[in-house]
Tab-separated table of C-alpha atoms and ligand atoms in Angstrom:
chain	number	residue	atom	x	y	z
M	200	MET	CA	-3.354	15.037	10.066
M	201	ASN	CA	-2.124	15.634	6.665
M	202	ILE	CA	-3.719	14.092	3.899
M	203	SER	CA	-3.116	14.404	0.147
M	204	ILE	CA	-5.394	14.660	-2.939
M	205	ILE	CA	-3.182	13.923	-6.107
M	206	LEU	CA	-4.748	14.574	-9.645
M	207	ALA	CA	-3.999	11.988	-12.131
M	208	ALA	CA	-6.883	11.774	-14.438
M	209	GLY	CA	-6.246	14.006	-17.098
M	210	GLU	CA	-5.684	12.260	-20.576
M	211	GLY	CA	-2.196	13.816	-21.400
M	212	THR	CA	-3.203	13.917	-25.196
M	213	ARG	CA	0.294	15.497	-26.078
M	214	MET	CA	2.070	12.487	-24.685
M	215	LYS	CA	0.521	10.666	-27.689
M	216	SER	CA	0.615	7.474	-25.743
M	217	LYS	CA	-1.263	4.243	-25.251
M	218	ILE	CA	-0.399	4.334	-21.328
M	219	PRO	CA	-1.549	6.807	-18.752
M	220	LYS	CA	0.604	9.926	-18.386
M	221	VAL	CA	1.547	9.348	-14.767
M	222	LEU	CA	3.036	5.791	-15.655
M	223	HIS	CA	5.697	7.167	-17.961
M	224	ARG	CA	8.630	6.700	-16.063
M	225	ILE	CA	11.608	9.151	-15.003
M	226	CYS	CA	14.620	7.525	-13.956
M	227	GLY	CA	13.031	4.150	-14.141
M	228	ARG	CA	10.017	4.918	-11.780
M	229	PRO	CA	6.679	5.986	-12.731
M	230	MET	CA	6.209	9.716	-12.374
M	231	LEU	CA	3.560	9.019	-9.920
M	232	GLU	CA	5.724	7.176	-7.693
M	233	TYR	CA	7.954	10.296	-7.141
M	234	VAL	CA	4.939	12.512	-6.111
M	235	LEU	CA	3.760	9.794	-3.574
M	236	ARG	CA	7.369	9.372	-2.270
M	237	ALA	CA	7.532	13.180	-1.644
M	238	SER	CA	3.926	13.106	0.100
M	239	ASN	CA	4.872	10.466	2.318
M	240	LYS	CA	8.148	11.914	3.251
M	241	ALA	CA	6.462	15.013	3.881
M	242	ASN	CA	4.620	13.505	6.874
M	243	ILE	CA	1.297	13.156	4.932
M	244	GLU	CA	-0.388	10.225	6.227
M	245	LYS	CA	-3.073	9.382	3.590
M	246	ASN	CA	-2.916	9.582	-0.272
M	247	CYS	CA	-5.902	9.782	-2.398
M	248	VAL	CA	-5.259	9.508	-6.116
M	249	ILE	CA	-7.819	10.864	-8.472
M	250	VAL	CA	-7.626	8.467	-11.835
M	251	GLY	CA	-9.819	8.790	-14.941
M	252	HIS	CA	-8.042	8.201	-18.298
M	253	LEU	CA	-6.950	4.540	-18.168
M	254	ALA	CA	-7.610	4.400	-14.399
M	255	ASP	CA	-7.246	0.603	-14.064
M	256	MET	CA	-3.914	0.674	-15.573
M	257	VAL	CA	-2.922	3.326	-12.982
M	258	LYS	CA	-4.462	1.332	-10.066
M	259	ASP	CA	-2.920	-1.816	-11.293
M	260	GLU	CA	0.554	-0.354	-11.200
M	261	PHE	CA	0.229	1.016	-7.531
M	262	LYS	CA	-2.020	-1.976	-6.277
M	263	ASP	CA	0.678	-2.527	-3.596
M	264	TRP	CA	0.471	1.008	-2.149
M	265	ASP	CA	-1.587	2.173	0.584
M	266	ILE	CA	-3.529	4.666	-1.263
M	267	ALA	CA	-7.231	5.500	-1.869
M	268	PHE	CA	-8.420	5.848	-5.416
M	269	ARG	CA	-11.317	8.076	-6.525
M	270	THR	CA	-12.297	7.790	-10.211
M	271	GLN	CA	-13.287	10.839	-12.291
M	272	PRO	CA	-15.878	10.184	-14.801
M	273	MET	CA	-14.346	11.114	-18.147
M	274	GLY	CA	-16.032	11.725	-21.596
M	275	GLU	CA	-17.777	14.634	-23.290
M	276	GLU	CA	-21.069	14.532	-21.118
M	277	TYR	CA	-19.021	15.016	-18.195
M	278	PRO	CA	-17.566	18.404	-16.661
M	279	TYR	CA	-13.963	18.687	-16.513
M	280	GLY	CA	-11.100	20.745	-14.545
M	281	THR	CA	-8.986	20.445	-11.519
M	282	GLY	CA	-11.877	21.566	-9.329
M	283	TYR	CA	-14.165	18.684	-10.562
M	284	ALA	CA	-11.076	16.382	-10.197
M	285	VAL	CA	-10.909	17.244	-6.585
M	286	MET	CA	-14.543	16.909	-6.080
M	287	GLN	CA	-14.514	13.176	-6.469
M	288	ALA	CA	-12.694	13.140	-3.225
M	289	MET	CA	-15.145	15.078	-1.210
M	290	ASP	CA	-16.001	11.850	1.019
M	291	TYR	CA	-12.397	11.434	1.771
M	292	ILE	CA	-11.655	14.957	3.084
M	293	GLU	CA	-11.776	15.308	6.825
M	294	ASP	CA	-12.901	18.657	8.325
M	295	ASN	CA	-9.878	18.954	10.736
M	296	SER	CA	-7.119	17.711	8.350
M	297	ASN	CA	-4.763	19.758	6.265
M	298	VAL	CA	-5.368	18.728	2.638
M	299	VAL	CA	-2.471	19.080	0.200
M	300	ILE	CA	-3.457	19.226	-3.316
M	301	LEU	CA	-0.595	17.717	-5.763
M	302	TYR	CA	-0.533	16.524	-9.410
M	303	GLY	CA	0.668	13.251	-10.508
M	304	ASP	CA	2.284	14.709	-13.661
M	305	THR	CA	4.708	17.030	-11.630
M	306	PRO	CA	7.308	14.439	-10.328
M	307	LEU	CA	10.019	17.060	-9.317
M	308	ILE	CA	8.288	18.313	-6.254
M	309	ARG	CA	10.578	17.707	-2.959
M	310	ASP	CA	9.229	16.549	0.248
M	311	GLU	CA	10.857	19.484	1.916
M	312	THR	CA	8.684	21.982	-0.086
M	313	ILE	CA	5.470	20.167	0.851
M	314	LYS	CA	6.632	20.284	4.353
M	315	LYS	CA	7.372	24.074	4.069
M	316	LEU	CA	4.095	24.493	2.533
M	317	ILE	CA	2.297	22.945	5.174
M	318	ASP	CA	4.515	24.375	8.073
M	319	TYR	CA	3.675	28.040	6.408
M	320	HIS	CA	0.150	27.328	6.272
M	321	GLU	CA	-0.153	26.294	9.931
M	322	GLU	CA	2.215	29.043	11.326
M	323	ASN	CA	0.015	31.624	9.612
M	324	ASN	CA	-3.068	29.826	10.515
M	325	TYR	CA	-4.400	30.139	6.687
M	326	ASP	CA	-7.411	28.355	5.518
M	327	GLY	CA	-5.908	27.967	2.126
M	328	THR	CA	-2.434	28.406	0.911
M	329	VAL	CA	-1.097	28.064	-2.613
M	330	LEU	CA	2.516	27.204	-3.756
M	331	THR	CA	3.667	29.792	-6.210
M	332	ALA	CA	6.770	30.435	-8.349
M	333	HIS	CA	8.467	33.099	-10.485
M	334	LEU	CA	8.967	32.292	-13.939
M	335	GLU	CA	10.688	33.941	-16.734
M	336	ASP	CA	8.249	32.750	-18.990
M	337	PRO	CA	4.879	32.244	-17.144
M	338	THR	CA	2.840	31.334	-20.574
M	339	GLY	CA	0.193	28.846	-19.838
M	340	TYR	CA	-0.001	28.928	-16.181
M	341	GLY	CA	-2.378	30.617	-13.659
M	342	ARG	CA	-1.241	34.058	-12.673
M	343	ILE	CA	-1.238	35.038	-8.997
M	344	ILE	CA	-2.774	38.441	-8.335
M	345	ARG	CA	-2.000	40.437	-5.326
M	346	ASP	CA	-3.171	43.445	-3.817
M	347	GLN	CA	-1.013	46.544	-3.008
M	348	LYS	CA	0.212	45.156	0.473
M	349	GLY	CA	1.282	42.161	-1.592
M	350	HIS	CA	-1.937	39.757	-0.076
M	351	ILE	CA	-3.015	37.128	-2.542
M	352	LEU	CA	-6.458	38.155	-3.959
M	353	LYS	CA	-7.110	35.498	-6.594
M	354	ILE	CA	-5.532	33.286	-9.447
M	355	VAL	CA	-6.610	34.040	-12.978
M	356	GLU	CA	-5.913	31.347	-15.711
M	357	HIS	CA	-3.951	32.351	-18.626
M	358	LYS	CA	-6.868	31.906	-20.934
M	359	ASP	CA	-9.152	34.199	-18.647
M	360	ALA	CA	-6.587	36.984	-18.172
M	361	THR	CA	-6.216	40.406	-18.969
M	362	GLU	CA	-3.458	41.804	-20.895
M	363	GLU	CA	-2.016	43.519	-17.804
M	364	GLU	CA	-2.564	40.182	-15.677
M	365	LEU	CA	-0.531	38.271	-18.549
M	366	ASN	CA	2.532	40.334	-17.441
M	367	ILE	CA	2.535	38.979	-14.288
M	368	LYS	CA	5.372	36.473	-13.574
M	369	GLU	CA	4.452	34.905	-10.265
M	370	ILE	CA	2.625	31.637	-11.212
M	371	ASN	CA	0.239	29.222	-9.424
M	372	SER	CA	2.065	25.815	-9.122
M	373	GLY	CA	-1.259	23.995	-8.906
M	374	ILE	CA	-0.032	22.850	-5.358
M	375	TYR	CA	-2.141	23.866	-2.270
M	376	CYS	CA	-2.801	23.028	1.254
M	377	PHE	CA	-6.253	23.816	2.618
M	378	LYS	CA	-8.108	23.118	5.790
M	379	GLY	CA	-10.541	20.316	5.165
M	380	LYS	CA	-13.768	22.078	6.018
M	381	ASP	CA	-12.886	25.058	4.108
M	382	LEU	CA	-12.012	23.139	0.862
M	383	LYS	CA	-15.272	21.255	1.162
M	384	ASP	CA	-17.567	24.154	1.704
M	385	ALA	CA	-15.646	25.992	-1.233
M	386	LEU	CA	-15.611	23.161	-3.447
M	387	GLY	CA	-19.513	23.228	-3.291
M	388	LYS	CA	-19.455	26.737	-4.598
M	389	ILE	CA	-17.350	26.702	-7.708
M	390	THR	CA	-18.834	26.963	-11.051
M	391	ASN	CA	-17.551	26.438	-14.552
M	392	ASP	CA	-18.276	29.937	-15.689
M	393	ASN	CA	-14.954	30.830	-17.506
M	394	ALA	CA	-13.082	30.601	-20.830
M	395	GLN	CA	-12.712	27.005	-20.621
M	396	GLY	CA	-15.996	25.780	-19.254
M	397	GLU	CA	-14.091	23.769	-16.602
M	398	TYR	CA	-14.319	23.672	-12.803
M	399	TYR	CA	-11.213	25.432	-11.439
M	400	ILE	CA	-9.724	24.588	-8.233
M	401	THR	CA	-8.094	27.938	-8.344
M	402	ASP	CA	-11.416	29.473	-7.818
M	403	VAL	CA	-11.531	27.869	-4.290
M	404	ILE	CA	-8.717	30.604	-3.456
M	405	THR	CA	-11.070	33.455	-4.733
M	406	ILE	CA	-13.967	32.002	-2.754
M	407	LEU	CA	-12.210	31.678	0.606
M	408	LYS	CA	-10.927	35.340	-0.077
M	409	GLU	CA	-14.249	36.736	-0.810
M	410	GLU	CA	-15.749	35.020	2.307
M	411	GLY	CA	-13.132	36.866	4.383
M	412	LYS	CA	-11.149	33.449	5.288
M	413	ARG	CA	-7.250	33.906	5.328
M	414	VAL	CA	-5.481	33.066	2.311
M	415	GLY	CA	-1.684	32.669	1.713
M	416	ALA	CA	0.819	32.151	-0.814
M	417	TYR	CA	4.176	30.774	-0.450
M	418	VAL	CA	6.868	31.303	-2.796
M	419	ILE	CA	8.954	28.287	-3.821
M	420	GLU	CA	12.836	28.408	-3.770
M	421	ASP	CA	13.405	26.227	-6.804
M	422	SER	CA	11.003	26.772	-9.672
M	423	ASN	CA	12.139	23.406	-11.287
M	424	GLU	CA	9.988	21.524	-8.671
M	425	ILE	CA	7.001	22.479	-10.377
M	426	HIS	CA	7.621	21.667	-13.832
M	427	GLY	CA	4.813	19.527	-15.049
M	428	VAL	CA	5.019	16.982	-17.881
M	429	ASN	CA	2.713	17.526	-20.946
M	430	SER	CA	4.907	15.958	-23.559
M	431	ARG	CA	7.851	13.557	-24.326
M	432	VAL	CA	10.350	16.735	-24.527
M	433	GLN	CA	9.066	17.803	-20.982
M	434	LEU	CA	9.385	14.073	-19.788
M	435	ALA	CA	13.128	14.331	-20.947
M	436	PHE	CA	13.607	17.676	-19.443
M	437	CYS	CA	12.367	16.246	-15.848
M	438	GLU	CA	14.265	13.017	-16.298
M	439	ARG	CA	17.570	15.062	-16.695
M	440	ILE	CA	16.828	17.008	-13.696
M	441	MET	CA	15.983	13.841	-11.556
M	442	ARG	CA	18.826	12.155	-13.036
M	443	ASN	CA	21.337	14.874	-11.889
M	444	ARG	CA	19.661	14.978	-8.406
M	445	ILE	CA	20.280	11.337	-7.946
M	446	ASN	CA	23.815	11.586	-9.213
M	447	TYR	CA	24.824	14.561	-7.150
M	448	ARG	CA	23.232	12.669	-4.054
M	449	HIS	CA	25.902	9.873	-4.776
M	450	MET	CA	28.821	12.266	-5.457
M	451	GLU	CA	27.991	14.002	-2.187
M	452	ASN	CA	28.089	10.520	-0.425
M	453	GLY	CA	31.696	10.037	-1.907
M	454	VAL	CA	31.170	8.202	-5.003
M	455	THR	CA	32.958	9.393	-8.324
M	456	ILE	CA	30.876	9.794	-11.399
M	457	ILE	CA	33.100	10.598	-14.288
M	458	ASN	CA	30.082	12.146	-16.495
M	459	PRO	CA	26.935	12.694	-14.445
M	460	GLU	CA	25.155	13.710	-17.688
M	461	ASN	CA	25.723	10.319	-19.155
M	462	THR	CA	25.400	8.009	-15.954
M	463	TYR	CA	21.809	6.453	-15.146
M	464	ILE	CA	21.244	5.463	-11.785
M	465	GLU	CA	17.742	4.739	-10.519
M	466	PRO	CA	16.465	6.054	-7.117
M	467	ASP	CA	16.580	3.298	-5.042
M	468	VAL	CA	20.206	2.352	-5.804
M	469	ILE	CA	22.937	2.318	-2.965
M	470	ILE	CA	26.460	2.999	-3.713
M	471	GLY	CA	29.543	2.604	-1.297
M	472	LYS	CA	32.271	5.396	-0.910
M	473	ASP	CA	35.200	5.493	-3.484
M	474	SER	CA	33.363	3.537	-6.141
M	475	ILE	CA	34.061	5.074	-9.387
M	476	ILE	CA	31.393	5.028	-12.099
M	477	TYR	CA	32.314	5.601	-15.730
M	478	PRO	CA	30.038	6.915	-18.497
M	479	GLY	CA	27.166	4.970	-19.809
M	480	ALA	CA	26.592	2.830	-16.765
M	481	ILE	CA	22.897	2.060	-16.134
M	482	ILE	CA	22.239	1.069	-12.390
M	483	ALA	CA	18.794	0.091	-11.697
M	484	GLY	CA	16.250	-1.392	-9.266
M	485	ARG	CA	17.224	-2.093	-5.938
M	486	THR	CA	21.144	-2.449	-6.664
M	487	ILE	CA	23.449	-2.155	-3.804
M	488	ILE	CA	27.296	-1.488	-4.838
M	489	GLY	CA	29.968	-1.805	-2.071
M	490	GLU	CA	32.942	0.584	-1.484
M	491	ASP	CA	35.947	0.963	-3.964
M	492	CYS	CA	34.260	-0.561	-6.984
M	493	ILE	CA	34.936	0.263	-10.555
M	494	ILE	CA	31.728	0.152	-12.583
M	495	GLY	CA	33.193	0.560	-15.917
M	496	GLU	CA	31.734	2.032	-19.140
M	497	ASN	CA	28.339	0.919	-20.553
M	498	CYS	CA	27.515	-1.578	-17.725
M	499	ARG	CA	23.943	-2.366	-16.860
M	500	ILE	CA	23.399	-3.850	-13.400
M	501	GLU	CA	19.838	-4.363	-12.349
M	502	ASN	CA	18.557	-5.678	-8.911
M	503	SER	CA	21.804	-6.884	-7.871
M	504	LYS	CA	24.135	-6.941	-4.845
M	505	ILE	CA	27.816	-6.150	-5.571
M	506	GLY	CA	30.462	-6.396	-2.757
M	507	LYS	CA	33.645	-4.281	-1.947
M	508	GLY	CA	36.330	-3.698	-4.670
M	509	VAL	CA	34.599	-5.263	-7.434
M	510	LYS	CA	35.580	-4.275	-10.980
M	511	ILE	CA	32.981	-4.573	-13.741
M	512	TYR	CA	33.564	-3.636	-17.463
M	513	SER	CA	31.010	-3.279	-20.161
M	514	SER	CA	29.073	-5.971	-18.851
M	515	THR	CA	25.276	-6.747	-17.804
M	516	ILE	CA	24.363	-8.015	-14.388
M	517	THR	CA	20.672	-8.993	-13.649
M	518	GLU	CA	19.437	-10.093	-10.205
M	519	SER	CA	22.635	-11.670	-8.907
M	520	THR	CA	25.006	-11.382	-6.077
M	521	VAL	CA	29.040	-10.726	-6.650
M	522	ASP	CA	31.269	-10.871	-3.580
M	523	ASP	CA	34.169	-8.833	-2.781
M	524	GLY	CA	37.107	-8.795	-5.104
M	525	CYS	CA	35.789	-9.986	-8.327
M	526	THR	CA	36.508	-8.725	-11.863
M	527	ILE	CA	33.922	-9.094	-14.492
M	528	GLY	CA	34.149	-8.510	-18.186
M	529	PRO	CA	34.444	-6.838	-20.372
M	530	TYR	CA	31.324	-8.343	-22.154
M	531	ALA	CA	30.159	-10.660	-19.546
M	532	HIS	CA	26.631	-11.648	-18.720
M	533	LEU	CA	25.397	-12.407	-15.353
M	534	ARG	CA	21.889	-13.684	-15.696
M	535	PRO	CA	19.425	-14.083	-12.906
M	536	ASN	CA	20.053	-16.026	-9.800
M	537	SER	CA	23.714	-16.131	-10.098
M	538	HIS	CA	26.196	-15.868	-7.184
M	539	LEU	CA	29.833	-15.250	-7.427
M	540	GLY	CA	32.080	-15.811	-4.329
M	541	LYS	CA	35.174	-13.673	-3.524
M	542	ASN	CA	37.941	-12.814	-6.060
M	543	ILE	CA	36.469	-14.465	-8.899
M	544	ARG	CA	37.417	-13.727	-12.378
M	545	ILE	CA	34.763	-13.806	-15.050
M	546	GLY	CA	36.193	-12.632	-18.306
M	547	ASN	CA	35.052	-11.603	-21.921
M	548	PHE	CA	31.896	-13.366	-23.553
M	549	VAL	CA	31.338	-15.519	-20.565
M	550	GLU	CA	27.578	-15.961	-19.618
M	551	VAL	CA	26.567	-17.304	-16.194
M	552	LYS	CA	22.863	-18.189	-15.549
M	553	ASN	CA	21.359	-19.542	-12.027
M	554	SER	CA	24.651	-20.791	-10.772
M	555	THR	CA	27.044	-20.503	-7.940
M	556	ILE	CA	30.758	-20.156	-8.218
M	557	GLY	CA	33.160	-20.405	-5.158
M	558	ASP	CA	35.795	-18.226	-4.177
M	559	ASN	CA	38.903	-17.810	-6.436
M	560	SER	CA	37.467	-19.353	-9.449
M	561	LYS	CA	38.060	-18.424	-13.021
M	562	ALA	CA	36.324	-18.582	-16.247
M	563	GLY	CA	38.268	-16.278	-18.348
M	564	HIS	CA	36.905	-16.428	-21.751
M	565	LEU	CA	33.936	-17.546	-23.841
M	566	ALA	CA	32.318	-19.934	-21.774
M	567	TYR	CA	28.639	-20.700	-20.681
M	568	ILE	CA	27.865	-21.716	-17.132
M	569	GLY	CA	24.152	-22.450	-16.519
M	570	ASP	CA	22.543	-24.290	-13.895
M	571	ALA	CA	25.712	-25.211	-12.243
M	572	ASP	CA	27.431	-25.194	-8.745
M	573	VAL	CA	31.060	-24.663	-9.026
M	574	GLY	CA	33.419	-24.945	-6.018
M	575	LYS	CA	36.503	-22.790	-5.074
M	576	ASN	CA	39.793	-22.384	-6.974
M	577	VAL	CA	38.056	-23.940	-10.028
M	578	ASN	CA	39.500	-23.070	-13.397
M	579	ILE	CA	36.945	-23.052	-16.351
M	580	GLY	CA	38.805	-23.029	-19.772
M	581	CYS	CA	38.072	-21.300	-22.782
M	582	GLY	CA	34.988	-22.266	-24.594
M	583	VAL	CA	33.713	-24.711	-21.873
M	584	VAL	CA	29.968	-25.218	-22.108
M	585	PHE	CA	27.677	-26.462	-19.326
M	586	VAL	CA	25.053	-28.436	-21.351
M	587	ASN	CA	22.038	-27.828	-19.226
M	588	TYR	CA	19.394	-28.490	-21.620
M	589	ASN	CA	18.424	-31.579	-23.520
M	590	GLY	CA	15.559	-30.138	-25.455
M	591	ARG	CA	12.941	-31.028	-22.966
M	592	PHE	CA	14.254	-29.998	-19.489
M	593	LYS	CA	17.056	-28.564	-17.610
M	594	SER	CA	19.350	-30.170	-15.343
M	595	ARG	CA	22.214	-28.922	-12.764
M	596	SER	CA	25.867	-29.872	-12.633
M	597	LEU	CA	28.419	-29.734	-9.795
M	598	VAL	CA	32.065	-28.984	-10.175
M	599	GLU	CA	33.621	-29.487	-6.672
M	600	ASP	CA	36.495	-27.321	-5.427
M	601	ASN	CA	40.213	-27.296	-7.401
M	602	ALA	CA	38.706	-29.161	-10.414
M	603	PHE	CA	40.139	-27.987	-13.671
M	604	ILE	CA	37.939	-28.055	-16.757
M	605	GLY	CA	39.852	-27.806	-19.903
M	606	SER	CA	39.329	-25.718	-23.030
M	607	ASN	CA	36.224	-26.310	-25.093
M	608	ALA	CA	34.866	-29.165	-22.872
M	609	ASN	CA	31.295	-29.865	-22.639
M	610	LEU	CA	29.857	-30.934	-19.379
M	611	VAL	CA	26.566	-32.519	-20.116
M	612	ALA	CA	24.253	-32.031	-17.159
M	613	PRO	CA	23.485	-33.666	-14.833
M	614	VAL	CA	27.084	-34.573	-14.062
M	615	VAL	CA	29.530	-34.352	-11.400
M	616	VAL	CA	33.325	-33.395	-11.421
M	617	LYS	CA	34.715	-34.128	-8.103
M	618	LYS	CA	37.614	-32.491	-6.245
M	619	TRP	CA	40.847	-32.011	-8.209
M	620	GLY	CA	39.174	-33.663	-10.911
M	621	TYR	CA	40.671	-32.723	-14.534
M	622	VAL	CA	38.683	-32.836	-17.573
M	623	ALA	CA	40.994	-32.764	-20.774
M	624	ALA	CA	40.277	-30.124	-23.357
M	625	GLY	CA	37.920	-30.976	-25.885
M	626	SER	CA	36.168	-33.573	-23.950
M	627	THR	CA	32.262	-34.138	-23.718
M	628	ILE	CA	31.782	-35.462	-20.094
M	629	THR	CA	28.513	-37.355	-19.962
M	630	GLU	CA	29.786	-39.494	-16.864
M	631	ASP	CA	30.783	-38.230	-13.198
M	632	VAL	CA	34.599	-37.774	-12.831
M	633	GLY	CA	36.234	-38.944	-9.803
M	634	GLU	CA	38.181	-37.286	-7.225
M	635	GLY	CA	41.646	-36.488	-8.569
M	636	CYS	CA	40.852	-38.314	-11.923
M	637	LEU	CA	41.793	-37.211	-15.214
M	638	SER	CA	38.918	-37.651	-17.570
M	639	ILE	CA	39.734	-37.465	-21.709
M	640	ALA	CA	36.593	-38.143	-23.705
M	641	ARG	CA	37.524	-37.259	-27.156
M	642	ALA	CA	38.594	-39.534	-30.186
M	643	LYS	CA	42.170	-40.581	-29.823
M	644	GLN	CA	44.505	-38.695	-32.404
M	645	VAL	CA	45.808	-40.451	-35.381
M	646	ASN	CA	49.160	-39.194	-37.100
M	647	LYS	CA	49.460	-40.584	-40.775
M	648	ASP	CA	53.262	-39.375	-41.458
M	649	GLY	CA	53.924	-38.451	-45.206
M	650	TRP	CA	50.438	-38.058	-46.154
M	651	ALA	CA	50.270	-34.755	-48.154
M	652	GLU	CA	53.187	-36.209	-50.182
M	653	ARG	CA	51.260	-39.507	-51.184
M	654	LYS	CA	48.215	-37.179	-51.793
M	655	GLY	CA	50.284	-35.359	-54.424
M	656	LEU	CA	49.437	-32.159	-52.782
M	657	LYS	CA	52.904	-31.034	-52.414
M	658	GLU	CA	53.278	-31.057	-56.223
M	659	ARG	CA	51.457	-27.821	-56.416
M	660	GLU	CA	54.343	-25.708	-54.969
I	916	UD1	C1	-3.436	24.024	-13.595
I	916	UD1	C2	-3.944	25.467	-12.817
I	916	UD1	C3	-2.986	26.452	-13.285
I	916	UD1	C4	-1.643	26.283	-12.785
I	916	UD1	C5	-1.313	25.090	-13.480
I	916	UD1	C6	0.189	24.480	-12.934
I	916	UD1	C7	-6.615	25.323	-12.519
I	916	UD1	C8	-7.528	25.929	-13.325
I	916	UD1	N1	-5.314	25.691	-13.289
I	916	UD1	O1	-3.694	24.403	-14.858
I	916	UD1	O2	-3.510	27.700	-12.515
I	916	UD1	O3	-0.662	27.445	-13.201
I	916	UD1	O4	-2.258	24.091	-13.351
I	916	UD1	O5	0.524	23.394	-13.719
I	916	UD1	O6	-6.445	24.319	-11.867
I	916	UD1	N2	-6.660	16.978	-14.117
I	916	UD1	C9	-7.703	16.065	-13.501
I	916	UD1	N3	-8.892	16.002	-13.988
I	916	UD1	C10	-9.169	17.056	-14.707
I	916	UD1	C11	-8.233	18.203	-14.958
I	916	UD1	C12	-7.126	17.950	-14.640
I	916	UD1	O7	-7.188	15.129	-12.888
I	916	UD1	O8	-10.416	17.051	-14.737
I	916	UD1	C13	-5.240	16.681	-13.750
I	916	UD1	C14	-4.214	16.748	-14.775
I	916	UD1	O9	-4.325	15.277	-14.979
I	916	UD1	C15	-3.188	17.260	-14.373
I	916	UD1	C16	-3.608	18.304	-13.265
I	916	UD1	O10	-4.816	18.141	-12.920
I	916	UD1	O11	-2.379	16.227	-13.378
I	916	UD1	C17	-3.482	19.688	-13.874
I	916	UD1	O12	-4.281	19.922	-15.096
I	916	UD1	P1	-4.125	20.661	-16.164
I	916	UD1	O13	-5.133	20.589	-17.346
I	916	UD1	O14	-2.618	20.493	-16.592
I	916	UD1	O15	-4.073	22.174	-15.514
I	916	UD1	P2	-3.872	23.379	-16.248
I	916	UD1	O16	-4.851	23.994	-17.116
I	916	UD1	O17	-2.460	23.312	-16.802
I	917	CA	CA1	-0.530	20.948	-16.832
């Protein structure tokens, strides 16, 4: 069996944040989540997360996940270091399992890489295998020391390294695979006798080697994957790489993204072929978009389901469903629990909330449709307001198929407009409108001929 220990106890001082580092988000998800996803996809069956700084916040965020937590005591009086962190999971390590050590603040690690590390470890029957990378600038990382035959001897921390060792460009990623029994035995032997006075997990490699155990090093292909996040600048760096990865996946699936650098798609979004995404789009949560859609500039679509051939321009859609062939925006707002049928047109400055609208209906301009059920082929004129709130509670209204609501009408809920009902422009409707009926609810027009003359107004000319 493969199990993981994910280190996430560190304080992350350089983030200068009230929240734990691993909860900072990359493409909308906490960075620890990416590590857990990669781990699960790499056939790791059990994950144990070592928490410490603001531990409860991390536990709470991941309470629905099937993971074990171990809490590392934090504070001046306690030891520190990656080795000490792993020791917290001593009871969790199974003798006969492969134990993969990961960091919660290294979100770009891919499942394929973890798989390759485990395979390499098993194929060579190693007791410990470290994932390494070649970096142009290895500053700060532990260096990989190999013998003349190229076998790994040990890992030396930057702060403990000699002048000569500092020139080595092969670095320790901090990711390892160990045989459970060997890891446990070696953990019992590490000390904090080093420049930082910390317990180093890297010493496990040295100890195994000294004991004549088999130790290997697997070089990663894409060194971007091991970038850690220690600051907001590095957070943005990782965000950019993740954003491109997500966007490239969609492009490879047949989606056009006009400018991938300026398009923000969260990892769980699904988009159909031949859809086109314009710059500034933010597509978040569990949104599903069908084929042949246009998601225009600066749209925000969150946890929504969009059908085929839908065109959306500069609009915000949250927790709603839009069926095939609709056109939305610019500047429309679909608030939670709205459901648009097929071929509906929602125009500029129209807000829809907690409402259903039937096929082929239209609300072209400046309307508020809240808490309503609107049928098919309904026309909602400019400036129509569904008056859903009386200051104390909200009520629903019903507008049946083929009804026509004239411009600037108010429908005071609860009210029903029956099939083919017509509401005259400017009416405030407080009573139901019958089938095929025209309702006019406004003051009758009075014309006073010659009024301006009588008032002497024309003399000003
Ligand atoms: C570590 C490695 C170094 C490697 C580098 C890769 C050691 C001694 N050094 O260095 O060789 O090149 O990672 O990034 O292992 N953590 C805890 N508890 C602790 C200390 C750390 O949970 O007591 C966690 C941190 O939150 C972080 C991870 O372990 O996620 C790595 O810790 P960090 O202090 O960044 O390690 P480095 O000194 O950078
Ligand atoms: Ca680090």
